[in-house]
Tab-separated table of C-alpha atoms in Angstrom:
chain	number	residue	atom	x	y	z
Z	1	MET	CA	26.258	-34.119	-68.793
Z	2	ARG	CA	27.498	-36.973	-70.886
Z	3	ASP	CA	27.273	-38.015	-74.482
Z	4	GLY	CA	27.531	-41.474	-75.879
Z	5	PRO	CA	28.654	-44.016	-76.245
Z	6	ARG	CA	29.353	-43.329	-79.900
Z	7	ARG	CA	31.425	-45.327	-82.322
Z	8	ASP	CA	34.330	-43.374	-83.784
Z	9	SER	CA	36.034	-43.962	-87.139
Z	10	ALA	CA	38.312	-46.600	-85.605
Z	11	GLY	CA	35.340	-48.525	-84.208
Z	12	THR	CA	36.008	-47.509	-80.600
Z	13	MET	CA	32.948	-46.862	-78.444
Z	14	THR	CA	33.597	-43.487	-76.804
Z	15	THR	CA	31.610	-41.757	-74.087
Z	16	THR	CA	32.318	-38.083	-73.455
Z	17	ALA	CA	31.544	-36.496	-70.088
Z	18	TYR	CA	31.253	-32.700	-70.124
Z	19	LEU	CA	32.040	-31.335	-66.674
Z	20	SER	CA	31.418	-27.781	-65.556
Z	21	GLY	CA	31.522	-25.561	-62.517
Z	22	ASP	CA	33.470	-26.413	-59.381
Z	23	LEU	CA	34.736	-29.949	-58.889
Z	24	ASP	CA	35.489	-29.875	-55.212
Z	25	VAL	CA	35.016	-32.106	-52.202
Z	26	SER	CA	31.235	-31.737	-52.467
Z	27	ALA	CA	31.234	-33.091	-56.038
Z	28	HIS	CA	33.670	-35.987	-55.813
Z	29	GLU	CA	31.121	-38.692	-54.952
Z	30	ASP	CA	28.920	-37.790	-57.938
Z	31	LEU	CA	31.982	-37.665	-60.187
Z	32	ALA	CA	33.135	-41.100	-59.025
Z	33	ALA	CA	29.642	-42.546	-59.505
Z	34	MET	CA	29.450	-41.146	-63.044
Z	35	ILE	CA	32.820	-42.634	-63.978
Z	36	ASP	CA	31.866	-46.009	-62.463
Z	37	GLN	CA	28.563	-45.988	-64.335
Z	38	ILE	CA	30.325	-45.330	-67.639
Z	39	LEU	CA	32.921	-48.042	-66.978
Z	40	ASP	CA	30.204	-50.522	-66.011
Z	41	ASP	CA	27.949	-49.904	-69.034
Z	42	GLY	CA	29.561	-52.791	-70.917
Z	43	VAL	CA	29.746	-50.774	-74.128
Z	44	THR	CA	32.208	-47.920	-73.627
Z	45	THR	CA	35.842	-48.679	-74.399
Z	46	ARG	CA	37.087	-45.082	-74.216
Z	47	ILE	CA	36.110	-42.206	-71.912
Z	48	VAL	CA	36.800	-38.556	-72.693
Z	49	ILE	CA	36.495	-36.129	-69.791
Z	50	ASP	CA	35.945	-32.601	-71.118
Z	51	LEU	CA	36.959	-30.106	-68.417
Z	52	ASP	CA	36.459	-27.019	-70.601
Z	53	GLY	CA	33.569	-25.743	-68.472
Z	54	THR	CA	35.307	-26.484	-65.179
Z	55	GLU	CA	36.189	-23.432	-63.118
Z	56	TYR	CA	37.828	-25.181	-60.153
Z	57	LEU	CA	39.250	-28.668	-59.603
Z	58	ASP	CA	40.487	-29.630	-56.156
Z	59	SER	CA	42.833	-32.464	-55.252
Z	60	VAL	CA	39.988	-34.759	-54.134
Z	61	SER	CA	38.250	-34.593	-57.526
Z	62	LEU	CA	41.588	-34.833	-59.346
Z	63	ASN	CA	42.240	-38.021	-57.389
Z	64	VAL	CA	38.849	-39.379	-58.537
Z	65	LEU	CA	39.816	-38.699	-62.171
Z	66	ILE	CA	43.180	-40.417	-61.719
Z	67	LYS	CA	41.577	-43.454	-60.045
Z	68	GLY	CA	39.041	-43.588	-62.880
Z	69	GLN	CA	41.839	-43.641	-65.426
Z	70	LEU	CA	43.649	-46.404	-63.560
Z	71	SER	CA	40.436	-48.393	-63.267
Z	72	ALA	CA	39.726	-47.997	-66.976
Z	73	ARG	CA	43.216	-49.192	-67.885
Z	74	GLY	CA	42.770	-52.254	-65.693
Z	75	ARG	CA	39.732	-53.472	-67.646
């Protein structure tokens, strides 16, 4: 589930993605697609990934999050 984008007090457009359950090899493609969709929306300037509901995060999904961060910084 995701929320946003919303403008914060500094004027930054922030989208928050609330992740839950297991983020394993079976979830990495959906996770990557969600991050790409947020980055490509043309509005969001900041992404918050809320992992509070996540029970398991494997190295494949962690790599997707890291690549998403690097991609966001490059824009």
